Coordinates of C-alpha atoms and ligand atoms in Angstrom, one line a residue:
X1 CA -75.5 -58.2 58.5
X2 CA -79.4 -57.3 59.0
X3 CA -81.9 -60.2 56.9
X4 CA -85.0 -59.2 57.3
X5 CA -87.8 -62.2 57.3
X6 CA -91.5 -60.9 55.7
X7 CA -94.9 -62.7 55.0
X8 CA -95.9 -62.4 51.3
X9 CA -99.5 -62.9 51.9
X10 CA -101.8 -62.3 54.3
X11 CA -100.1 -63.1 57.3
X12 CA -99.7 -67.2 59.1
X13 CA -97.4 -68.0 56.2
X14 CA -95.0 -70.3 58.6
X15 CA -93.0 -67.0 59.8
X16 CA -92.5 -68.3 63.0
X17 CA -90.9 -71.6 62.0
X18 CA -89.0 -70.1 59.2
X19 CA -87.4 -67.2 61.7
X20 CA -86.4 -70.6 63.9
X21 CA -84.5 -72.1 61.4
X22 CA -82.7 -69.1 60.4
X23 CA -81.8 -68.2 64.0
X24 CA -79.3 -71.1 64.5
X25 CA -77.0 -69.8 62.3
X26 CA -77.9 -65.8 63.8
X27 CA -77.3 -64.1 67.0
X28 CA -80.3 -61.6 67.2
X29 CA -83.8 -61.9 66.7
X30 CA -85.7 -58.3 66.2
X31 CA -89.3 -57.7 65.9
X32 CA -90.2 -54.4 64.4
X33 CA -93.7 -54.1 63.9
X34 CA -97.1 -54.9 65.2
X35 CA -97.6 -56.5 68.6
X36 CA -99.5 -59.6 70.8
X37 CA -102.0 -60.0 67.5
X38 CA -99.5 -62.1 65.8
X39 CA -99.3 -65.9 66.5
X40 CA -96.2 -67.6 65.6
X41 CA -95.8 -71.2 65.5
X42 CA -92.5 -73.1 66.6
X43 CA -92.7 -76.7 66.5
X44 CA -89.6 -78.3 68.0
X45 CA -88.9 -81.6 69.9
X46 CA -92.5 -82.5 70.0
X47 CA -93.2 -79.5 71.6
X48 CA -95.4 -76.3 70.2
X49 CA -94.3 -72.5 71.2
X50 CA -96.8 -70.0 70.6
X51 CA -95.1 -67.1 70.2
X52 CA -96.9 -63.4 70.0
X53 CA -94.9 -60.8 71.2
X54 CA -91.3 -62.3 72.0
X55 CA -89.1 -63.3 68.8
X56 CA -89.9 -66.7 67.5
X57 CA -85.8 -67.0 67.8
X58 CA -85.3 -67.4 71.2
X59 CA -85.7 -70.8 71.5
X60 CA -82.0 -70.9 70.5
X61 CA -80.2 -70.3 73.6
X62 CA -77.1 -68.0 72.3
X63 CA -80.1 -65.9 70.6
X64 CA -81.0 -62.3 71.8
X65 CA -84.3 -61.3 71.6
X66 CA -85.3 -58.0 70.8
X67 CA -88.6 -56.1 70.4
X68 CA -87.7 -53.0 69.0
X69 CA -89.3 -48.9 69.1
X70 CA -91.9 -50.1 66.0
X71 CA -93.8 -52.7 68.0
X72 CA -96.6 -51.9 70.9
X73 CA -96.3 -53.6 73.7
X74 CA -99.5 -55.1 75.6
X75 CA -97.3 -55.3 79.4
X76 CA -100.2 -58.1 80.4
X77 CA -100.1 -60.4 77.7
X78 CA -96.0 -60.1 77.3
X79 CA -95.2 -60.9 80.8
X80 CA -98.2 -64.1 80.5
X81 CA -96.1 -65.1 77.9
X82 CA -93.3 -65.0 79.5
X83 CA -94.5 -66.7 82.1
X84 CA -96.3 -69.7 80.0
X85 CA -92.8 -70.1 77.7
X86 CA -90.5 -70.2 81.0
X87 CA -93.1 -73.6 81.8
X88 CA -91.8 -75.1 78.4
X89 CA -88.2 -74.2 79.7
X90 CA -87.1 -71.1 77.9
X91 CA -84.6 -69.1 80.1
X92 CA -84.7 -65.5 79.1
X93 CA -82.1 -63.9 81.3
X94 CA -79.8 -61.7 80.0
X95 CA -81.2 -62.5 76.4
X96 CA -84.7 -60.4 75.9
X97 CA -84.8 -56.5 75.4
X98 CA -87.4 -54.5 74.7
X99 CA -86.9 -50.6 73.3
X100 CA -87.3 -47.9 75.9
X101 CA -89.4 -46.0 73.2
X102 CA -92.0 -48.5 72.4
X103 CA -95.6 -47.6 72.7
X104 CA -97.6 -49.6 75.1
X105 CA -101.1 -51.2 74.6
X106 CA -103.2 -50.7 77.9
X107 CA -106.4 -52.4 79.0
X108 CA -108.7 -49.5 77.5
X109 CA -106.9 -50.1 74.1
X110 CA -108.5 -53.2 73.6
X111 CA -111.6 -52.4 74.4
X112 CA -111.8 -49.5 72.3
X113 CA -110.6 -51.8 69.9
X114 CA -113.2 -54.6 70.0
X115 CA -116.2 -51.4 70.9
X116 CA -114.7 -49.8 67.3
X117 CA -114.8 -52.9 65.3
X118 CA -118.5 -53.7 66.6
X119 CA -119.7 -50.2 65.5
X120 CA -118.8 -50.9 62.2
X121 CA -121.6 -53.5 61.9
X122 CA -121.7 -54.9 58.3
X123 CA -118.4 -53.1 57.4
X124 CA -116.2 -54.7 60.4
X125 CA -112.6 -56.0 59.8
X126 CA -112.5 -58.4 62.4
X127 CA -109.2 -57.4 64.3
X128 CA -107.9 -59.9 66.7
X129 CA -109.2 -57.8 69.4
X130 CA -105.5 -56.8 70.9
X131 CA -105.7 -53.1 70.9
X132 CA -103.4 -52.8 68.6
X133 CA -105.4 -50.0 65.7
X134 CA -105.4 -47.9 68.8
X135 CA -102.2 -48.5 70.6
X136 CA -100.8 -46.6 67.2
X137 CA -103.6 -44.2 66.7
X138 CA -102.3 -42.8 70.4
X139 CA -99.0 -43.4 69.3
X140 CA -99.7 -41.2 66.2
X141 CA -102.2 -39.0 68.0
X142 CA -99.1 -38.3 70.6
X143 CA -101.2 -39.5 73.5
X144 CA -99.6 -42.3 73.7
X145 CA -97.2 -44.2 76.7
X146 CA -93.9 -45.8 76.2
X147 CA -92.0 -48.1 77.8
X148 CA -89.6 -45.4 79.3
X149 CA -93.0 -43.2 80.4
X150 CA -94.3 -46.5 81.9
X151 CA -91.1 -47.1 83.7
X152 CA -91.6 -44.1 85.5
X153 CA -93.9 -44.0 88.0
X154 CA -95.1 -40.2 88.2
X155 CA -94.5 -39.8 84.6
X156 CA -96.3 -42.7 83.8
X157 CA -99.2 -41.8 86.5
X158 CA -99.2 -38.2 84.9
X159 CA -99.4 -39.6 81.6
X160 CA -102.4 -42.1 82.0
X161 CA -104.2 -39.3 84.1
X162 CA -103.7 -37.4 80.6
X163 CA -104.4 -40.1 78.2
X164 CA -107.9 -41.3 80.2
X165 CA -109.2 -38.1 80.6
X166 CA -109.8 -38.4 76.8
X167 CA -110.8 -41.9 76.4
X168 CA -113.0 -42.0 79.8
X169 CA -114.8 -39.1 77.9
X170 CA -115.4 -41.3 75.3
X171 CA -116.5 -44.2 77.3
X172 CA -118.7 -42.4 79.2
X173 CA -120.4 -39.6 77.1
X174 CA -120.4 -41.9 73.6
X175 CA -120.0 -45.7 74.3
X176 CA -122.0 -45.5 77.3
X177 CA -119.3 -48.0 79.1
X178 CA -118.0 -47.8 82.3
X179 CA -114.8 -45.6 82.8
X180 CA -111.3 -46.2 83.6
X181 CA -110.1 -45.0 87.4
X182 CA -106.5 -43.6 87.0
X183 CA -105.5 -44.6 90.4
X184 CA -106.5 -48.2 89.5
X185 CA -105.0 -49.0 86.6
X186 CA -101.6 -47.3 87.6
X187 CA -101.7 -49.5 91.1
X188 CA -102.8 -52.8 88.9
X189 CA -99.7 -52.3 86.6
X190 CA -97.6 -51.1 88.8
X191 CA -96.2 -55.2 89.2
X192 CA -94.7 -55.0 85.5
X193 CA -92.5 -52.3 86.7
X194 CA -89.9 -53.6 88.0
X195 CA -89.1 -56.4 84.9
X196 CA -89.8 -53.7 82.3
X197 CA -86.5 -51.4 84.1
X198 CA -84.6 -54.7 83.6
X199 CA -85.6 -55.0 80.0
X200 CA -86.0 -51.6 79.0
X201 CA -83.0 -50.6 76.2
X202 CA -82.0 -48.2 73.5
X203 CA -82.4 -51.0 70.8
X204 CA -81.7 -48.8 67.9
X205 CA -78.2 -47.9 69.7
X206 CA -77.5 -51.6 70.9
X207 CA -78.4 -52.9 67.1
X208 CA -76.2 -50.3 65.2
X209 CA -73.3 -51.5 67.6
X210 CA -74.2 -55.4 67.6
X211 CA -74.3 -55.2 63.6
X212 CA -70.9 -52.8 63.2
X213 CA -69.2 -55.7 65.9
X214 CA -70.5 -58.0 63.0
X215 CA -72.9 -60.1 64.9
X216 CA -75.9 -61.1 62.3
X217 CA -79.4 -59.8 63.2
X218 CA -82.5 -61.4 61.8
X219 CA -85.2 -59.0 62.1
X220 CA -88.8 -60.9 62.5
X221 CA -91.9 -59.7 60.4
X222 CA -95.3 -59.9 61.8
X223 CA -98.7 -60.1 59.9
X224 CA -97.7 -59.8 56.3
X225 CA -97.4 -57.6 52.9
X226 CA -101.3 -57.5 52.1
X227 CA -102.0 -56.5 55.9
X228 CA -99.8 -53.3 55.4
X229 CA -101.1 -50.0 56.2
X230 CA -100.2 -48.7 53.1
X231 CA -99.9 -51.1 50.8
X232 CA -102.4 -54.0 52.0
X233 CA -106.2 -54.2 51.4
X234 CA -106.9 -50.9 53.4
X235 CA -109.3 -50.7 55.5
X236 CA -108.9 -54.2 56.0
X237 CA -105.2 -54.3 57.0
X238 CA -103.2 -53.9 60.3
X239 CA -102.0 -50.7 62.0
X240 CA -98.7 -50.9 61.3
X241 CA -96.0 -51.8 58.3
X242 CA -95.2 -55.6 58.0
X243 CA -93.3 -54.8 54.8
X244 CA -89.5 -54.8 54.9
X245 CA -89.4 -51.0 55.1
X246 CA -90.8 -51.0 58.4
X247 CA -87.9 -53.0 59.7
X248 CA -85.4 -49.8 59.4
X249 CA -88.5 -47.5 61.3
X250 CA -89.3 -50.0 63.5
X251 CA -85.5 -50.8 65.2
X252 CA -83.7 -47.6 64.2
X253 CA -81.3 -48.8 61.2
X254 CA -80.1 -47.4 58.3
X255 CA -81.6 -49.0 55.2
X256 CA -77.6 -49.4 54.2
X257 CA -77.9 -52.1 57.0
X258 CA -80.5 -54.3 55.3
X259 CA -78.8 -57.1 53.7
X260 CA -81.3 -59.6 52.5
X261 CA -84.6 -59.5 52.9
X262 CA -86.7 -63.3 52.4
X263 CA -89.9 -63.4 52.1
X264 CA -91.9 -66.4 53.5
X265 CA -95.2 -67.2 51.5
X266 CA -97.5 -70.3 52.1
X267 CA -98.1 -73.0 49.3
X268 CA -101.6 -71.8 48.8
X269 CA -103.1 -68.6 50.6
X270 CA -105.2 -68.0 53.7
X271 CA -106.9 -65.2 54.9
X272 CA -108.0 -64.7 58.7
X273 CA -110.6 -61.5 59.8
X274 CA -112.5 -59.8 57.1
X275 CA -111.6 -58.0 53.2
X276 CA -111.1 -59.2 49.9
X277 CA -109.4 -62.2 49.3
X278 CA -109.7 -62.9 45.2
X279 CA -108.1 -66.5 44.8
X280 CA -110.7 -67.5 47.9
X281 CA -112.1 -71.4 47.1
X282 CA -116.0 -71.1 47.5
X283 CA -116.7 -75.0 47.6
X284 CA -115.8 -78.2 49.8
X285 CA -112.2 -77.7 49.2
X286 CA -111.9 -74.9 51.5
X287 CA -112.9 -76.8 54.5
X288 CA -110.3 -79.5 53.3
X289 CA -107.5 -77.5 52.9
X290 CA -108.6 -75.9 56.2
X291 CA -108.4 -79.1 57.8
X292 CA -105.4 -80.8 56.2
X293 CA -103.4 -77.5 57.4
X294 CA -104.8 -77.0 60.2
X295 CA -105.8 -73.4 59.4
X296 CA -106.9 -71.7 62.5
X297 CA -105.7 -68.2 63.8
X298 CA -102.5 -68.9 66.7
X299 CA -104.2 -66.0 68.3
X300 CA -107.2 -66.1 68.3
X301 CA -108.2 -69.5 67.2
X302 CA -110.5 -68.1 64.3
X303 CA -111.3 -70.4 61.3
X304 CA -108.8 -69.3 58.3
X305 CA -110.0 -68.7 54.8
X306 CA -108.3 -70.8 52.7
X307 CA -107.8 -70.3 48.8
X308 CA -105.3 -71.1 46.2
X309 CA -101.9 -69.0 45.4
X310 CA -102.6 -66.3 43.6
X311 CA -99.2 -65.3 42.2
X312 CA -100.1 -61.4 41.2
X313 CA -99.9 -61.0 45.1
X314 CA -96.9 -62.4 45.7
X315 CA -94.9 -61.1 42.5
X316 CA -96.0 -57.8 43.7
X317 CA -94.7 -58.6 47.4
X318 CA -91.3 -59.4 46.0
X319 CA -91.5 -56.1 44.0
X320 CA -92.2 -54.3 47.1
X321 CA -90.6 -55.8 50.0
X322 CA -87.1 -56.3 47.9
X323 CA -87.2 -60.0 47.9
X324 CA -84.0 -61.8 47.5
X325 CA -85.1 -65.1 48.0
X326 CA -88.6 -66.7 48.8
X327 CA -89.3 -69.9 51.1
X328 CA -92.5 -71.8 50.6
X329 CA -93.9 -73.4 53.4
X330 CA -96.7 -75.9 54.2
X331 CA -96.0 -77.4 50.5
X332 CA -97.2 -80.9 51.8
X333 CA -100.8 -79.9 52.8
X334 CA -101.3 -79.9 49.0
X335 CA -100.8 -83.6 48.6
X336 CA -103.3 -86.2 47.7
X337 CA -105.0 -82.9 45.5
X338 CA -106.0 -84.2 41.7
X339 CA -105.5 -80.4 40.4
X340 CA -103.5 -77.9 42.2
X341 CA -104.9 -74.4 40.3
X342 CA -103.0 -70.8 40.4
X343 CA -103.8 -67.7 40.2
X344 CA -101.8 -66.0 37.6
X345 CA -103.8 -62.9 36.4
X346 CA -106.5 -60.4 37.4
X347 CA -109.1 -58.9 34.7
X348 CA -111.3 -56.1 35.9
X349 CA -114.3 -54.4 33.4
X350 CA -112.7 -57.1 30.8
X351 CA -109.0 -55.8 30.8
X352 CA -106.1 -57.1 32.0
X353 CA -104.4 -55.7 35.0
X354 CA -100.7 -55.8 34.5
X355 CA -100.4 -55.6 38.9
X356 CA -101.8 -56.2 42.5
X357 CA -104.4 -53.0 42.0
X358 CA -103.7 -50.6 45.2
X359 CA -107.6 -49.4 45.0
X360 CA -109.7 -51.8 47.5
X361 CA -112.6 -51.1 45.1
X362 CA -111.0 -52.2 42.3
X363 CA -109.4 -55.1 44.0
X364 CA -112.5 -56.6 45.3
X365 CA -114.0 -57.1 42.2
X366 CA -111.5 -58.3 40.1
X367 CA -111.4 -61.7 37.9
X368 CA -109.1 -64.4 38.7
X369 CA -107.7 -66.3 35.9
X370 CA -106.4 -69.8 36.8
X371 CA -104.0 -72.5 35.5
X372 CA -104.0 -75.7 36.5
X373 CA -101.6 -77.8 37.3
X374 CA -101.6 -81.6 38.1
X375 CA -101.2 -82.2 41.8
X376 CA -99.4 -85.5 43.5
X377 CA -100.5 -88.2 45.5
X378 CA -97.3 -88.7 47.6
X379 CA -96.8 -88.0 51.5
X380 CA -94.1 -85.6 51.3
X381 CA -93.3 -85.1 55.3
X382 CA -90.2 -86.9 55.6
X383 CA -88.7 -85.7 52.4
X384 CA -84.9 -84.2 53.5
X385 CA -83.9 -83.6 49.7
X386 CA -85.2 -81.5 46.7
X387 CA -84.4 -84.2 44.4
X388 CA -86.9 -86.9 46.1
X389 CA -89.9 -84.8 46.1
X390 CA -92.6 -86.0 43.4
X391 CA -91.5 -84.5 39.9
X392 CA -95.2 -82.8 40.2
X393 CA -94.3 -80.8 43.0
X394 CA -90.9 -80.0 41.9
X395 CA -93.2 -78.8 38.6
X396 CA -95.6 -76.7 41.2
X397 CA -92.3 -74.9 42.9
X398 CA -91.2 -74.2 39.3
X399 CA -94.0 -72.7 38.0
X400 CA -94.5 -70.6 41.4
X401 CA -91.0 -69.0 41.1
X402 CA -91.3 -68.0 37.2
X403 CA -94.7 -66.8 38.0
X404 CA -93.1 -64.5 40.8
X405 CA -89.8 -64.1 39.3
X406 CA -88.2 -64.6 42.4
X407 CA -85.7 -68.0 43.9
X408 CA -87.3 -70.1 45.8
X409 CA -84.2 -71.0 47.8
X410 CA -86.1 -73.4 50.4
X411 CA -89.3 -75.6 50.5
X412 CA -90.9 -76.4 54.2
X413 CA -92.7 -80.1 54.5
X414 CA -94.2 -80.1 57.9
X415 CA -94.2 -77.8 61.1
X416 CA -91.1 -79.2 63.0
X417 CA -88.1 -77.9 62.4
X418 CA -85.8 -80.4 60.8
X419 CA -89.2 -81.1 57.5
X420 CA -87.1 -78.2 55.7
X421 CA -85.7 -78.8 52.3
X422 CA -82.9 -76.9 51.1
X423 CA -83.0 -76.7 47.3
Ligands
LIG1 P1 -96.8 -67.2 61.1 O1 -97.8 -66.3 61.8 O2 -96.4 -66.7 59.8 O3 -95.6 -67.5 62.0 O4 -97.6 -68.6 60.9 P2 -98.5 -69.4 62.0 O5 -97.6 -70.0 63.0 O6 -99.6 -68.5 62.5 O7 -99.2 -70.4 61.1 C1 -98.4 -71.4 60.4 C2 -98.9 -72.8 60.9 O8 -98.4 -73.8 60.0 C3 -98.3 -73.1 62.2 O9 -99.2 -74.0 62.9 C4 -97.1 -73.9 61.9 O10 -96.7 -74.9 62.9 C5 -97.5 -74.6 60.6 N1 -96.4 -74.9 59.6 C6 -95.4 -74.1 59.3 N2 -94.7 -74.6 58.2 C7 -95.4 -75.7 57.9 C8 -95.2 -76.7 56.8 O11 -94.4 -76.6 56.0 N3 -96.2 -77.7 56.8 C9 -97.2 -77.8 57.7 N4 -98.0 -78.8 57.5 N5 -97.4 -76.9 58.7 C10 -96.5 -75.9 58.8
LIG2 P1 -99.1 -63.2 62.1 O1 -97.9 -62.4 62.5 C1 -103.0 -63.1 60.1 C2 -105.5 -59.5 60.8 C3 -106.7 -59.6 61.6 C4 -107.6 -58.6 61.0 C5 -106.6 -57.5 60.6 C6 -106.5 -56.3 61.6 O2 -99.4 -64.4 62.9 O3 -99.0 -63.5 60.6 P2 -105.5 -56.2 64.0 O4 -105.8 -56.9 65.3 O5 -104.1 -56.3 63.6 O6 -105.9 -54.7 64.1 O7 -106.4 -56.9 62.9 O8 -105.3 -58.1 60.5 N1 -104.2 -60.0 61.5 C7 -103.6 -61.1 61.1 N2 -103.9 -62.1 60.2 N3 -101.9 -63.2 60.8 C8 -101.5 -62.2 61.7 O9 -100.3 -62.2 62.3 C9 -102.4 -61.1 61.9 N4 -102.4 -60.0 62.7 C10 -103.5 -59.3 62.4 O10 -107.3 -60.9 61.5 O11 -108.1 -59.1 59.8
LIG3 MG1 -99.7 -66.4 62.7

C-alpha cells in the first residue's frame, strides 16, 4: 500500500504535519522529489522539528525514512540536520536510507544558483538559494554526481575533476568569481563518506519488497502542484515534479503501486519567491493573515504572500494529481474574519476560463471572481470534533469541497499534532 501525500498550492500547505499524523498508522516515509529547499514543520510535545531533507515521519520511532533516486541531496546541509534533530532526540539508526542513485547538490551548485537568479534582475524567481535548479540541470545535463559516485573516492574525485572543469570555466571566464580547487572540495567532503556508505541503498528495490511484504509506505511530497516543472507557473516553479506522478519516478514504483494519493491544501493560499499569484490580497489583510499564520518561509525565513483560496487551483490539482481525499489545514487562522472570500472563477479578455490556464502569460493576467462567505468569530484550536466547529466554518469546508469536487476527509486547527479533526 503506497499513499502518496501532495501540496495543492504553492507549497507550506501543512505537509509536514499532515505526513506526521499519517505516519503513526505507516511504516515508511519516502521523499521523492526536490531537496534541502523544502521546510517542513512538525510541531509535537511543545517541541518544533524543522525538517528539509529527512522525512517529516521519522519522528515516529518504528518509521523508516527514505529519500529516494528523485531527490538531490545537499551532503552539508543533510548531515547538519542530522546533527541538529539528533539534539531534539531523534535516533536514526537503522531507520534512514538514502538511494544510491540520487544526485547530489555540491557547494558550486548553490552558488550558481543564487549567481543565476541575480542575473535575471527584474525577471528573478527568487529560489531559496539551495542549488537545487542546477543540481537537476547536471543531473539532466549528465554531469552530474550520485550518491554511489560520491561514495567512491576515485570515482567521485574523477567525477568532480570532470564536472568543475566546466563550471570553473564558467566562474572564471563569465561570472568573474573565484574557482573551485578539485583537490579541496574532494578533501573537505571527504568526512560525509563514511555515513553516506552506511545509508547508501537501492531504494527502488528495498520499496517494491517492503510494499509486496505489505508494509504501508507514505511517500512525502515537497513544494507543491503549482511549483511543478511542468505543470506550475513556469518559469516561476521548482526543478523538479511535486505532483503525484513524480512519486513513481522519483522512488522507482510502478504506478499499480499507488494506492491513494491526498492532497494537503491550506485554508487560504500563500505564495513564497516570485510569479503570479491571482487570488493575492493587495490591502492590510495580507499582513494580518501573514501574521495570524505566521507565514514565513521554514527555509529560508522569507515573508509569505498571503491571499485567499482560489478554488480553480486546487480543483485543477485534484484533477491532476489524482486526489482521493483533501485535508485542509490552518483552517483556524481564518477566525475572527467578518468575510472570508473565494476564488471560484478566472475571466481573461472578458471570457470565462473553464480551467487553471497552463500559459504563464495568460495566467498572470487573469480576473478573479470572488464569493463571499461570512466568516466566524470563534477560537477554534481546541476543537477535537467536526460537529463543534462554528456552523460558518463547517459552511466554508462545504463550499470548498463542492467547489473542488473533491472529500475533504480531515480539517487541521493548529500546528501540534493532536488540533486535527477527523470529519
Ligand atoms: P509544508 O512545507 O507544507 O510542510 O508546510 P510548512 O511547515 O512550511 O508551513 C506550514 C506552517 O503552518 C508550519 O509552521 C506548521 O507548523 C503550521 N501549521 C500546520 N498546520 C496548521 C494548522 O492547522 N493551523 C496552524 N495555525 N498552523 C499550522
Ligand atoms: P515546501 O516543501 C514554498 C519556491 C521558491 C521559489 C521557487 C524555486 O516547504 O512546501 P527553488 O529553490 O526550488 O529553485 O525555488 O520555488 N519553493 C517553495 N515555496 N515551499 C517550498 O517547499 C518551496 N520550495 C521551493 O520560493 O519561488
Ligand atoms: Mg514548507
Amino acid at each position: 500500500m503506497v499513499t502518496v501525500v501532495i501540496g495543492t498550492q504553492w507549497g507550506d500547505e501543512g505537509k509536514g504535519k499532515i505526513i506526521d499524523t499519517l505516519a503513526g498508522q505507516h511504516d515508511i516515509v519516502a521523499r521523492y522529489q526536490g531537496g534541502a529547499n523544502a521546510g517542513h514543520t512538525v510541531v509535537y510535545n511543545n517541541q518544533k522539528f524543522v525538517f528539509h531533507l529527512v522525512p517529516s515521519g521519522i519522528l515516529h520511532r518504528h518509521v523508516v525514512g527514505i529519500l529516494g533516486n528523485g531527490v538531490v541531496i545537499d551532503p552539508a546541509s543533510f548531515f547538519q540536520e542530522l546533527t541538529e534533530l539528533e539534539k531534539q532526540g531523534i535516533d536514526f539508526s537503522k531507520r534512514l536510507f538514502v538511494a544510491e542513485n540520487a544526485h547530489i547538490t555540491l557547494p558550486y551548485h548553490k552558488i550558481l544558483d543564487q549567481i543565476e537568479d541575480e542575473k535575471r534582475g527584474s525577471e528573478k524567481l527568487g529560489t531559496t538559494g539551495r542549488g537545487i535548479g542546477t543540481t537537476y540541470t547536471d543531473k539532466y545535463g549528465r554531469i552530474g554526481i550520485r550518491v554511489s559516485d560520491f561514495i567512491n573516492e576515485s570515482v567521485f574525485f574523477n567525477k568532480l575533476r570532470i564536472a568543475l572543469g566546466l563550471k570553473n570555466y564558467l566562474f572564471q571566464k563569465y561570472y568573474k568569481e573565484s574557482v573551485f580547487s578539485v583537490e579541496k572540495l574532494a578533501d573537505e567532503y571527504s568526512r560525509y563518506r563514511k555515513r553516506f556508505q552506511e545509508l547508501a541503498k537501492d531504494v527502488s528495490f528495498y520499496l517494491n519488497k517492503a510494499i509486496d511484504d505489505g508494509r504501508k509506505v507514505l511517500a512525502e511530497g515537497a513544494q507543491g502542484t503549482f511549483l511543478d516543472i511542468d505543470f506550475g507557473t513556469y518559469p516561476f516553479v521548482t526543478a523538479s515534479n511535486p505532483v503525484s506522478g513524480g512519486a513513481c519516478t522519483g522512488l522507482g514504483i510502478g504506478p499499480k503501486k499507488i494506492t491513494k494519493v491526498i492532497g494537503v491544501a491550506k485554508a487560504y493560499t500563500t505564495r513564497v519567491g516570485m510569479g503570479p499569484f491571482p487570488t493575492e490580497i493587495k490591502d492590510d489583510l495580507n499582513e494580518k493573515l501573514r501574521t495570524a499564520g505566521n507565514e514565513f518561509g521554514a527555509t529560508t525565513g522569507r515573508p509569505r504572500r498571503c491571499g485567499w483560496f482560489d478554488s480553480v487551483i486546487v480543483r485543477y490539482a485534484a484533477i491532476l494529481n489524482g486526489i482521493d481525499e483533501l485535508i485542509i489545514t490552518k483552517l483556524d487562522v481564518l477566525s475572527g474574519l467578518k468575510t472570508i472570500k473565494i476564488g471560484i472563477r478566472y475571466v481573461y479578455n472578458n471570457q470565462i476560463l473553464e480551467k487553471y490556464p497552463l500559459d504563464t502569460e495568460t495566467f498572470e493576467n487573469v480576473k478573479v471572481e470572488y464569493e463571499e462567505m461570512k466568516g466566524w468569530n470563534e477560537n477554534i484550536n481546541r476543537v477535537s470534533r467536526y460537529k463543534e466547529l462554528p456552523e460558518l466554518a463547517r459552511k466554508y469546508i462545504d463550499r470548498i469541497e463542492e467547489l473542488v469536487g473533491t472529500k475533504i476527509t480531515t480539517v487541521s486547527v493548529g500546528s501540534a499534532r493532536e488540533q486535527i479533526i477527523y470529519r
